[in-house]
Each structure stands twice: as structure tokens, then as C-alpha cells.
Amino acid sequence: MSATEYDNSNTSALQVIDNEGTNKLILQSPSFGKELMFTITDSDTATSVVVNDIETLRKIRDFLNESIRWMEA
């Protein structure tokens, strides 16, 4: 699994690719916006979900932070 970060001053994105290179998770956000788009792709389809509620974004952030703490323990 590999992760690559992109930032072109208008949009920030994190692309995570599995070991076989067919499945991707892309997290994308406007640099100064309050939304986050999750896109999951495989060789045939792409599915996107846009989160634009600040409380939901905070819950996602807190969940990821807790996951990192758990993995580092």
C-alpha cells in the first residue's frame, strides 16, 4: 500500500493505492474549503462521497487521530 500527497494551491489530495494497483482511495479537498471528497475506484467503477458538514469532518478527523494513536501504541 502506498500513499501520495498532491497540492496545487487550489486542491489538496491524498491518493492511497493498494499493493496490486487496481484499487484507489482518493481524499480531495479545496485548499480553503470546508469539504472533503472521498473517492474509491477500482478497474471498473468510481464512487464518491462529499462531506461538507464541519461536525462530520471533525468526527472523521478525531477517528483517524485515534486510529493513529492505537497503531503507534
XYZ file of N, CA and C in Angstrom, residues 3-53:
153
model
N 0.906 5.730 -0.317
C 0.124 6.962 -0.248
C 0.954 8.101 -0.830
N 0.322 8.909 -1.665
C 0.982 10.055 -2.285
C 0.127 11.287 -2.059
N 0.778 12.372 -1.654
C 0.062 13.613 -1.389
C 0.313 14.589 -2.533
N -0.746 15.271 -2.961
C -0.659 16.262 -4.026
C -1.237 17.583 -3.508
N -0.632 18.693 -3.912
C -1.151 20.009 -3.546
C -0.777 20.990 -4.646
N -1.784 21.564 -5.300
C -1.507 22.518 -6.372
C -1.975 23.924 -6.006
N -2.098 24.214 -4.733
C -2.550 25.505 -4.183
C -4.054 25.703 -4.273
N -4.735 25.000 -5.159
C -6.194 25.078 -5.240
C -6.852 23.861 -4.602
N -6.203 22.732 -4.706
C -6.762 21.478 -4.212
C -5.658 20.651 -3.578
N -5.979 20.040 -2.452
C -5.082 19.075 -1.826
C -5.699 17.700 -1.981
N -4.865 16.698 -2.231
C -5.386 15.350 -2.394
C -4.394 14.348 -1.819
N -4.945 13.276 -1.291
C -4.154 12.139 -0.839
C -4.668 10.927 -1.593
N -3.777 10.245 -2.297
C -4.168 9.063 -3.063
C -3.496 7.840 -2.449
N -4.308 6.862 -2.072
C -3.811 5.626 -1.476
C -4.103 4.493 -2.457
N -3.071 3.751 -2.810
C -3.207 2.674 -3.789
C -2.826 1.363 -3.116
N -3.633 0.319 -3.356
C -3.316 -0.976 -2.771
C -2.119 -1.599 -3.484
N -1.644 -2.702 -2.965
C -0.444 -3.344 -3.493
C -0.588 -3.795 -4.936
N -1.805 -4.105 -5.363
C -1.998 -4.575 -6.728
C -2.216 -3.421 -7.701
N -2.414 -2.199 -7.194
C -2.543 -1.032 -8.047
C -3.886 -0.867 -8.723
N -4.892 -1.687 -8.373
C -6.197 -1.575 -9.030
C -7.201 -0.805 -8.190
N -7.061 -0.827 -6.893
C -7.984 -0.123 -6.001
C -7.322 1.135 -5.462
N -8.050 2.237 -5.519
C -7.518 3.511 -5.036
C -8.535 4.178 -4.131
N -8.034 4.844 -3.117
C -8.831 5.739 -2.280
C -8.235 7.118 -2.461
N -9.053 8.078 -2.875
C -8.583 9.443 -3.074
C -9.369 10.354 -2.143
N -8.657 11.092 -1.297
C -9.269 12.098 -0.435
C -8.872 13.441 -1.006
N -9.851 14.256 -1.312
C -9.579 15.514 -2.001
C -10.351 16.640 -1.334
N -9.680 17.789 -1.209
C -10.317 18.934 -0.573
C -9.790 20.222 -1.185
N -10.678 21.203 -1.419
C -10.187 22.522 -1.808
C -9.328 23.077 -0.678
N -8.259 23.753 -1.016
C -7.310 24.210 0.000
C -7.948 25.103 1.047
N -8.914 25.919 0.648
C -9.539 26.814 1.609
C -11.027 26.511 1.772
N -11.434 25.324 1.416
C -12.841 24.956 1.505
C -13.139 24.160 2.757
N -14.409 23.908 2.971
C -14.847 23.132 4.130
C -15.570 21.893 3.642
N -14.918 21.151 2.781
C -15.497 19.891 2.341
C -14.368 18.914 2.055
N -14.735 17.662 2.047
C -13.785 16.600 1.769
C -14.487 15.582 0.879
N -13.852 15.210 -0.210
C -14.434 14.212 -1.094
C -13.631 12.913 -0.978
N -14.327 11.831 -0.673
C -13.747 10.500 -0.662
C -14.132 9.827 -1.974
N -13.172 9.354 -2.721
C -13.459 8.621 -3.955
C -12.767 7.274 -3.881
N -13.522 6.211 -4.096
C -12.980 4.859 -4.152
C -13.094 4.387 -5.586
N -11.982 3.940 -6.158
C -12.004 3.475 -7.541
C -11.419 2.070 -7.622
N -11.912 1.314 -8.573
C -11.266 0.071 -8.964
C -11.187 0.091 -10.481
N -10.925 -1.026 -11.098
C -10.732 -1.027 -12.545
C -12.007 -0.701 -13.308
N -13.186 -0.830 -12.687
C -14.447 -0.639 -13.406
C -15.257 0.569 -12.955
N -15.179 0.945 -11.691
C -16.103 1.947 -11.161
C -15.388 2.968 -10.285
N -16.049 4.079 -10.077
C -15.602 5.100 -9.124
C -16.816 5.547 -8.337
N -16.686 5.599 -7.029
C -17.766 6.033 -6.153
C -17.246 7.172 -5.295
N -17.985 8.286 -5.267
C -17.552 9.448 -4.490
C -18.595 9.837 -3.459
N -18.104 10.314 -2.336
C -18.948 10.857 -1.278
C -18.344 12.199 -0.880
N -19.157 13.241 -0.815
C -18.692 14.559 -0.399
C -19.204 14.826 1.009
N -18.283 15.165 1.900
C -18.631 15.532 3.273
C -18.417 17.028 3.394
N -19.481 17.778 3.648
C -19.333 19.227 3.747
C -19.906 19.791 5.045
N -20.151 18.934 5.999
C -20.617 19.359 7.317
C -19.416 19.362 8.265
